[in-house]
Amino acid sequence: ATYPAKDFNAETIKLLDPQQMVNEYGQGEIIRVTETPREGKRNVWKTPDGDFAEKYEVLPTYYVVEARGKPKSGQLALTFDDGPSSDFTPGILDVLKAKHVPATFFVVGANAEAYPDLVKRIYDEGHEIGNHTYSHPNIALTSLERTRLELDSTQRLIEHATGASTILFRPPYNADSEPTTAAEILPVLRAQQMGYITIGERIDPRDWAKDATADSIFDEVVAEKDNGNIVLLHDAGGNREATIQALPRIIDYFRKKGYTFVPVSAMLGKTRAEVMPPPAASEKRWADLEGEAFSFKSAFQSLVGLLFLVAIWMTVARSVVFGVLAVLQKRKAARRVFDPTYRPSVTVVLAAYNEEKVIRRTVESILSSDYEGLEVVVVDDGSKDRTLEVLRETFAGNPQVKILTQPNGGKSSALNHAIGHATHEILVAVDADTLFAKNTISDLVRHFHDTNVGAVSGNAKVGNRQRWITKFQSIEYVYGFNLDRRALDLVNAITVVPGAVGAWRKSLIIGLGGFGHETLAEDTDLTLAIRRLGYEIRYEEKAIAYTEAPEDVRSLAKQRFRWAYGTLQAAWKHRDATFNPKYGSLGMVALPSIWIFQVALAALSPFADVAMMITLFSGAWQIVLGYYFAFFFVELLAGFLAYWLEGDRPTDLLLLFPQRLFYRQLMHYVLLKSITYAIRGQVVGWGKLERRATVPGA
């Protein structure tokens, strides 16, 4: 066989790939790329005797880098990367000022945006400023457009703060002045093409290392003193106390050795004005415009970050305080003594609209109670289905049950109709989709032996826990609603006796004009009104009722909007009592808790999410996630406490994390819709939910 083969295609070897190696010449730590890789070319042909010949026409080239800026002996330049920082840059500037030493600060745009006054101070005190990108990325791994954006943004911020531009650049992660790979050359080349001079270094005491000390920094600078003339230090990016402590020792040591400290410009044979020239008038206008925009962005981010922390600490504080109060209430309730002979006559009132699937079982659960002699008054509120027929077919012959009907007028109207036909002073209210435990009415009613008790809230639980969405709501009922009621019960500040399971004094309801039509949360409105009269509102954990929770997202959002909007209406209606000592815990605890935790904290939640996303993408994800998971851990502990107080198994808490994520988005929607409707003064209807009769027997 011959080599190469007779049929060899010479065209395939005419082009020569460029070499990616780096060749450096010169002395100094200021880097300039003089040659870039270029494709080579050779001519290859077949000779008459059948052999091949070649001639190189263009040789392939590689990167060639010029190292310059070799100063006179005994000169040293101090450079500081990653700042400015409000914690450490002032301390470094103080040392430099006291020692009369000029330095060069390579600033990160995001930090310059946050601390423009420090950028100005650096410049005003005679130091030089270089560009260290906006967000400190590895330029070798970013696109060309991203590189331009990083450098241009930082340039604008420097110009806005100082009135001067800069031609000095130092690439993050590649400050070494002896590049050996294409990845190390790329940032230099891109910056050079944009008009920058790249400043390297050969004295790196690794002050950024976590184990760095003032001694180790000083010792390393001294050990590397013969390597070069530019020292790399940092004034941000971590704890720089060791750098501040080492700095005066470094200055004093080298001065005693006869060294002179100079800015980087001196190694270029230039002045500060030459490396930081004033921008053109058009550039300055853009700098001012963009600088103001960056300042606004920075202020917004700071505000959002503050709101993020406020939201977290408010939630943590609420969990801790309410948890402690709930435990104390549990102990107080266990010590409460009731009169076993107190068995007043009771009327159960119930409003029904299109409840044919559930109404029979609800009334039957009431009649199967262990409380004797009950009167049940059911008002059909103009149902369009067979609700009224089911009631009459099932209970028409039962002397305990009064079946009434009226044209559709809403839940509060139907309840008031039922109350008007109630025979007895003590009333128990139940929703048409709710099933009572046998002891529920007995445990509710026994509290009214105390004449100061105006209403009693029962313990509502989700009965249809077959789906993830209803399990989410079960967590909310146990961890949210019931834990809150326990805590607020201790200080007589319960804000709502739920319509699903609650007991009332008839005379108080009538005296207040019945269930009101002014809000969508008629039970909250009435609870607050009774509390204003000075009566006690209690929570009874043993009075359990199983309610049917919405089984799809749309229905849940509809229900939560009605609750949120109705609560907002009720709080606004009773706003004159807020922070009014005349009303005791109602004014100082109950109403403020609505405004602070149900309105203000919910309003902060979107800002907390925005802050979290901004901080995650800015590179500080460890801090954000640390806060978030610490916050979630506190919530988880509070959840275990709530389930322990209820005596329930906490298996649902396995879903707490996704439940929190889901509810955050749901409540964002609910709050935004509620505020929008409130501002517009828009009328909102009751919003009847479809029943599915999926609650098992109590």
PDB file of N, CA, C and O in Angstrom, residues 487-533:
ATOM      1  N   ALA A 487     -55.672  31.072  70.243  1.00  0.00           N
ATOM      2  CA  ALA A 487     -54.852  32.175  70.743  1.00  0.00           C
ATOM      3  C   ALA A 487     -55.708  33.388  71.064  1.00  0.00           C
ATOM      4  O   ALA A 487     -55.567  34.006  72.136  1.00  0.00           O
ATOM      5  N   LEU A 488     -56.611  33.745  70.168  1.00  0.00           N
ATOM      6  CA  LEU A 488     -57.439  34.933  70.372  1.00  0.00           C
ATOM      7  C   LEU A 488     -58.469  34.731  71.463  1.00  0.00           C
ATOM      8  O   LEU A 488     -58.903  35.691  72.114  1.00  0.00           O
ATOM      9  N   ASP A 489     -58.893  33.480  71.690  1.00  0.00           N
ATOM     10  CA  ASP A 489     -59.833  33.176  72.773  1.00  0.00           C
ATOM     11  C   ASP A 489     -59.248  33.581  74.124  1.00  0.00           C
ATOM     12  O   ASP A 489     -59.943  34.088  75.002  1.00  0.00           O
ATOM     13  N   LEU A 490     -57.936  33.364  74.270  1.00  0.00           N
ATOM     14  CA  LEU A 490     -57.291  33.651  75.555  1.00  0.00           C
ATOM     15  C   LEU A 490     -57.425  35.116  75.937  1.00  0.00           C
ATOM     16  O   LEU A 490     -57.531  35.450  77.122  1.00  0.00           O
ATOM     17  N   VAL A 491     -57.427  36.003  74.943  1.00  0.00           N
ATOM     18  CA  VAL A 491     -57.493  37.446  75.233  1.00  0.00           C
ATOM     19  C   VAL A 491     -58.834  38.043  74.805  1.00  0.00           C
ATOM     20  O   VAL A 491     -58.962  39.253  74.666  1.00  0.00           O
ATOM     21  N   ASN A 492     -59.827  37.150  74.579  1.00  0.00           N
ATOM     22  CA  ASN A 492     -61.171  37.582  74.177  1.00  0.00           C
ATOM     23  C   ASN A 492     -61.106  38.478  72.940  1.00  0.00           C
ATOM     24  O   ASN A 492     -61.634  39.588  72.919  1.00  0.00           O
ATOM     25  N   ALA A 493     -60.475  37.956  71.898  1.00  0.00           N
ATOM     26  CA  ALA A 493     -60.305  38.740  70.679  1.00  0.00           C
ATOM     27  C   ALA A 493     -60.658  37.939  69.428  1.00  0.00           C
ATOM     28  O   ALA A 493     -60.179  38.223  68.340  1.00  0.00           O
ATOM     29  N   ILE A 494     -61.514  36.912  69.573  1.00  0.00           N
ATOM     30  CA  ILE A 494     -61.943  36.133  68.412  1.00  0.00           C
ATOM     31  C   ILE A 494     -62.695  37.048  67.450  1.00  0.00           C
ATOM     32  O   ILE A 494     -63.580  37.802  67.849  1.00  0.00           O
ATOM     33  N   THR A 495     -62.333  36.984  66.173  1.00  0.00           N
ATOM     34  CA  THR A 495     -62.921  37.896  65.193  1.00  0.00           C
ATOM     35  C   THR A 495     -64.083  37.295  64.420  1.00  0.00           C
ATOM     36  O   THR A 495     -64.841  38.032  63.783  1.00  0.00           O
ATOM     37  N   VAL A 496     -64.237  35.972  64.451  1.00  0.00           N
ATOM     38  CA  VAL A 496     -65.351  35.372  63.709  1.00  0.00           C
ATOM     39  C   VAL A 496     -65.816  34.082  64.379  1.00  0.00           C
ATOM     40  O   VAL A 496     -65.015  33.200  64.684  1.00  0.00           O
ATOM     41  N   VAL A 497     -67.105  34.011  64.638  1.00  0.00           N
ATOM     42  CA  VAL A 497     -67.764  32.756  64.996  1.00  0.00           C
ATOM     43  C   VAL A 497     -68.342  32.225  63.693  1.00  0.00           C
ATOM     44  O   VAL A 497     -69.258  32.833  63.126  1.00  0.00           O
ATOM     45  N   PRO A 498     -67.806  31.138  63.155  1.00  0.00           N
ATOM     46  CA  PRO A 498     -68.173  30.728  61.797  1.00  0.00           C
ATOM     47  C   PRO A 498     -69.621  30.285  61.670  1.00  0.00           C
ATOM     48  O   PRO A 498     -70.182  29.654  62.579  1.00  0.00           O
ATOM     49  N   GLY A 499     -70.203  30.613  60.536  1.00  0.00           N
ATOM     50  CA  GLY A 499     -71.577  30.205  60.273  1.00  0.00           C
ATOM     51  C   GLY A 499     -71.734  28.699  60.199  1.00  0.00           C
ATOM     52  O   GLY A 499     -72.836  28.178  60.383  1.00  0.00           O
ATOM     53  N   ALA A 500     -70.627  27.994  59.938  1.00  0.00           N
ATOM     54  CA  ALA A 500     -70.698  26.540  59.832  1.00  0.00           C
ATOM     55  C   ALA A 500     -70.971  25.875  61.170  1.00  0.00           C
ATOM     56  O   ALA A 500     -71.640  24.841  61.235  1.00  0.00           O
ATOM     57  N   VAL A 501     -70.456  26.451  62.262  1.00  0.00           N
ATOM     58  CA  VAL A 501     -70.655  25.870  63.594  1.00  0.00           C
ATOM     59  C   VAL A 501     -70.416  26.952  64.646  1.00  0.00           C
ATOM     60  O   VAL A 501     -69.286  27.260  64.999  1.00  0.00           O
ATOM     61  N   GLY A 502     -71.506  27.534  65.129  1.00  0.00           N
ATOM     62  CA  GLY A 502     -71.400  28.582  66.126  1.00  0.00           C
ATOM     63  C   GLY A 502     -72.690  28.703  66.907  1.00  0.00           C
ATOM     64  O   GLY A 502     -73.758  28.262  66.456  1.00  0.00           O
ATOM     65  N   ALA A 503     -72.604  29.282  68.086  1.00  0.00           N
ATOM     66  CA  ALA A 503     -73.782  29.470  68.935  1.00  0.00           C
ATOM     67  C   ALA A 503     -73.870  30.922  69.365  1.00  0.00           C
ATOM     68  O   ALA A 503     -72.840  31.586  69.569  1.00  0.00           O
ATOM     69  N   TRP A 504     -75.109  31.424  69.519  1.00  0.00           N
ATOM     70  CA  TRP A 504     -75.342  32.844  69.764  1.00  0.00           C
ATOM     71  C   TRP A 504     -76.488  33.040  70.740  1.00  0.00           C
ATOM     72  O   TRP A 504     -77.324  32.167  70.924  1.00  0.00           O
ATOM     73  N   ARG A 505     -76.543  34.210  71.332  1.00  0.00           N
ATOM     74  CA  ARG A 505     -77.732  34.611  72.103  1.00  0.00           C
ATOM     75  C   ARG A 505     -78.681  35.327  71.149  1.00  0.00           C
ATOM     76  O   ARG A 505     -78.313  36.317  70.506  1.00  0.00           O
ATOM     77  N   LYS A 506     -79.907  34.836  71.076  1.00  0.00           N
ATOM     78  CA  LYS A 506     -80.889  35.400  70.164  1.00  0.00           C
ATOM     79  C   LYS A 506     -81.141  36.875  70.448  1.00  0.00           C
ATOM     80  O   LYS A 506     -81.241  37.693  69.529  1.00  0.00           O
ATOM     81  N   SER A 507     -81.228  37.241  71.717  1.00  0.00           N
ATOM     82  CA  SER A 507     -81.543  38.625  72.076  1.00  0.00           C
ATOM     83  C   SER A 507     -80.470  39.591  71.574  1.00  0.00           C
ATOM     84  O   SER A 507     -80.773  40.720  71.169  1.00  0.00           O
ATOM     85  N   LEU A 508     -79.214  39.131  71.592  1.00  0.00           N
ATOM     86  CA  LEU A 508     -78.134  39.990  71.095  1.00  0.00           C
ATOM     87  C   LEU A 508     -78.237  40.179  69.586  1.00  0.00           C
ATOM     88  O   LEU A 508     -78.057  41.291  69.076  1.00  0.00           O
ATOM     89  N   ILE A 509     -78.535  39.101  68.880  1.00  0.00           N
ATOM     90  CA  ILE A 509     -78.647  39.204  67.420  1.00  0.00           C
ATOM     91  C   ILE A 509     -79.783  40.136  67.028  1.00  0.00           C
ATOM     92  O   ILE A 509     -79.629  41.014  66.169  1.00  0.00           O
ATOM     93  N   ILE A 510     -80.926  39.958  67.682  1.00  0.00           N
ATOM     94  CA  ILE A 510     -82.079  40.810  67.368  1.00  0.00           C
ATOM     95  C   ILE A 510     -81.779  42.255  67.737  1.00  0.00           C
ATOM     96  O   ILE A 510     -82.102  43.190  66.988  1.00  0.00           O
ATOM     97  N   GLY A 511     -81.152  42.464  68.896  1.00  0.00           N
ATOM     98  CA  GLY A 511     -80.820  43.818  69.330  1.00  0.00           C
ATOM     99  C   GLY A 511     -79.878  44.530  68.370  1.00  0.00           C
ATOM    100  O   GLY A 511     -79.897  45.758  68.258  1.00  0.00           O
ATOM    101  N   LEU A 512     -79.059  43.748  67.668  1.00  0.00           N
ATOM    102  CA  LEU A 512     -78.123  44.324  66.700  1.00  0.00           C
ATOM    103  C   LEU A 512     -78.703  44.384  65.283  1.00  0.00           C
ATOM    104  O   LEU A 512     -78.012  44.743  64.340  1.00  0.00           O
ATOM    105  N   GLY A 513     -79.956  44.016  65.165  1.00  0.00           N
ATOM    106  CA  GLY A 513     -80.607  44.094  63.854  1.00  0.00           C
ATOM    107  C   GLY A 513     -80.444  42.852  63.010  1.00  0.00           C
ATOM    108  O   GLY A 513     -80.706  42.881  61.808  1.00  0.00           O
ATOM    109  N   GLY A 514     -80.014  41.741  63.625  1.00  0.00           N
ATOM    110  CA  GLY A 514     -79.866  40.482  62.916  1.00  0.00           C
ATOM    111  C   GLY A 514     -78.560  40.399  62.141  1.00  0.00           C
ATOM    112  O   GLY A 514     -77.687  41.270  62.241  1.00  0.00           O
ATOM    113  N   PHE A 515     -78.428  39.323  61.361  1.00  0.00           N
ATOM    114  CA  PHE A 515     -77.258  39.186  60.488  1.00  0.00           C
ATOM    115  C   PHE A 515     -77.331  40.274  59.425  1.00  0.00           C
ATOM    116  O   PHE A 515     -78.356  40.440  58.755  1.00  0.00           O
ATOM    117  N   GLY A 516     -76.243  41.032  59.283  1.00  0.00           N
ATOM    118  CA  GLY A 516     -76.252  42.187  58.391  1.00  0.00           C
ATOM    119  C   GLY A 516     -76.101  41.829  56.926  1.00  0.00           C
ATOM    120  O   GLY A 516     -75.586  40.769  56.573  1.00  0.00           O
ATOM    121  N   HIS A 517     -76.568  42.728  56.069  1.00  0.00           N
ATOM    122  CA  HIS A 517     -76.454  42.561  54.613  1.00  0.00           C
ATOM    123  C   HIS A 517     -75.316  43.410  54.048  1.00  0.00           C
ATOM    124  O   HIS A 517     -75.088  43.404  52.840  1.00  0.00           O
ATOM    125  N   GLU A 518     -74.603  44.140  54.926  1.00  0.00           N
ATOM    126  CA  GLU A 518     -73.620  45.112  54.432  1.00  0.00           C
ATOM    127  C   GLU A 518     -72.293  44.490  54.032  1.00  0.00           C
ATOM    128  O   GLU A 518     -71.482  45.129  53.358  1.00  0.00           O
ATOM    129  N   THR A 519     -72.040  43.274  54.487  1.00  0.00           N
ATOM    130  CA  THR A 519     -70.775  42.611  54.161  1.00  0.00           C
ATOM    131  C   THR A 519     -71.034  41.198  53.663  1.00  0.00           C
ATOM    132  O   THR A 519     -72.123  40.639  53.864  1.00  0.00           O
ATOM    133  N   LEU A 520     -70.021  40.622  53.020  1.00  0.00           N
ATOM    134  CA  LEU A 520     -70.107  39.223  52.599  1.00  0.00           C
ATOM    135  C   LEU A 520     -69.720  38.274  53.729  1.00  0.00           C
ATOM    136  O   LEU A 520     -69.860  37.068  53.587  1.00  0.00           O
ATOM    137  N   ALA A 521     -69.232  38.812  54.822  1.00  0.00           N
ATOM    138  CA  ALA A 521     -68.852  38.008  55.992  1.00  0.00           C
ATOM    139  C   ALA A 521     -69.780  38.382  57.131  1.00  0.00           C
ATOM    140  O   ALA A 521     -69.387  39.034  58.094  1.00  0.00           O
ATOM    141  N   GLU A 522     -71.045  37.982  57.014  1.00  0.00           N
ATOM    142  CA  GLU A 522     -72.044  38.370  58.019  1.00  0.00           C
ATOM    143  C   GLU A 522     -71.719  37.797  59.391  1.00  0.00           C
ATOM    144  O   GLU A 522     -72.009  38.417  60.418  1.00  0.00           O
ATOM    145  N   ASP A 523     -71.049  36.631  59.440  1.00  0.00           N
ATOM    146  CA  ASP A 523     -70.687  36.065  60.733  1.00  0.00           C
ATOM    147  C   ASP A 523     -69.575  36.872  61.403  1.00  0.00           C
ATOM    148  O   ASP A 523     -69.599  37.095  62.628  1.00  0.00           O
ATOM    149  N   THR A 524     -68.601  37.348  60.619  1.00  0.00           N
ATOM    150  CA  THR A 524     -67.549  38.211  61.170  1.00  0.00           C
ATOM    151  C   THR A 524     -68.131  39.530  61.660  1.00  0.00           C
ATOM    152  O   THR A 524     -67.808  40.005  62.761  1.00  0.00           O
ATOM    153  N   ASP A 525     -68.982  40.134  60.860  1.00  0.00           N
ATOM    154  CA  ASP A 525     -69.624  41.407  61.216  1.00  0.00           C
ATOM    155  C   ASP A 525     -70.383  41.284  62.528  1.00  0.00           C
ATOM    156  O   ASP A 525     -70.239  42.120  63.438  1.00  0.00           O
ATOM    157  N   LEU A 526     -71.175  40.216  62.675  1.00  0.00           N
ATOM    158  CA  LEU A 526     -71.970  40.026  63.895  1.00  0.00           C
ATOM    159  C   LEU A 526     -71.077  39.727  65.094  1.00  0.00           C
ATOM    160  O   LEU A 526     -71.319  40.223  66.207  1.00  0.00           O
ATOM    161  N   THR A 527     -70.024  38.942  64.896  1.00  0.00           N
ATOM    162  CA  THR A 527     -69.094  38.639  65.991  1.00  0.00           C
ATOM    163  C   THR A 527     -68.457  39.916  66.529  1.00  0.00           C
ATOM    164  O   THR A 527     -68.387  40.131  67.749  1.00  0.00           O
ATOM    165  N   LEU A 528     -67.975  40.767  65.626  1.00  0.00           N
ATOM    166  CA  LEU A 528     -67.351  42.027  66.045  1.00  0.00           C
ATOM    167  C   LEU A 528     -68.359  42.936  66.745  1.00  0.00           C
ATOM    168  O   LEU A 528     -68.026  43.618  67.729  1.00  0.00           O
ATOM    169  N   ALA A 529     -69.603  42.945  66.261  1.00  0.00           N
ATOM    170  CA  ALA A 529     -70.637  43.793  66.872  1.00  0.00           C
ATOM    171  C   ALA A 529     -70.950  43.343  68.293  1.00  0.00           C
ATOM    172  O   ALA A 529     -71.111  44.170  69.205  1.00  0.00           O
ATOM    173  N   ILE A 530     -71.042  42.029  68.502  1.00  0.00           N
ATOM    174  CA  ILE A 530     -71.304  41.509  69.858  1.00  0.00           C
ATOM    175  C   ILE A 530     -70.118  41.803  70.771  1.00  0.00           C
ATOM    176  O   ILE A 530     -70.300  42.178  71.942  1.00  0.00           O
ATOM    177  N   ARG A 531     -68.911  41.661  70.238  1.00  0.00           N
ATOM    178  CA  ARG A 531     -67.726  41.954  71.054  1.00  0.00           C
ATOM    179  C   ARG A 531     -67.677  43.430  71.430  1.00  0.00           C
ATOM    180  O   ARG A 531     -67.231  43.785  72.534  1.00  0.00           O
ATOM    181  N   ARG A 532     -68.155  44.300  70.551  1.00  0.00           N
ATOM    182  CA  ARG A 532     -68.187  45.737  70.857  1.00  0.00           C
ATOM    183  C   ARG A 532     -69.074  46.029  72.067  1.00  0.00           C
ATOM    184  O   ARG A 532     -68.840  46.995  72.796  1.00  0.00           O
ATOM    185  N   LEU A 533     -70.075  45.198  72.276  1.00  0.00           N
ATOM    186  CA  LEU A 533     -70.980  45.389  73.420  1.00  0.00           C
ATOM    187  C   LEU A 533     -70.348  44.942  74.732  1.00  0.00           C
ATOM    188  O   LEU A 533     -70.936  45.127  75.800  1.00  0.00           O
TER     189      LEU A 533
END
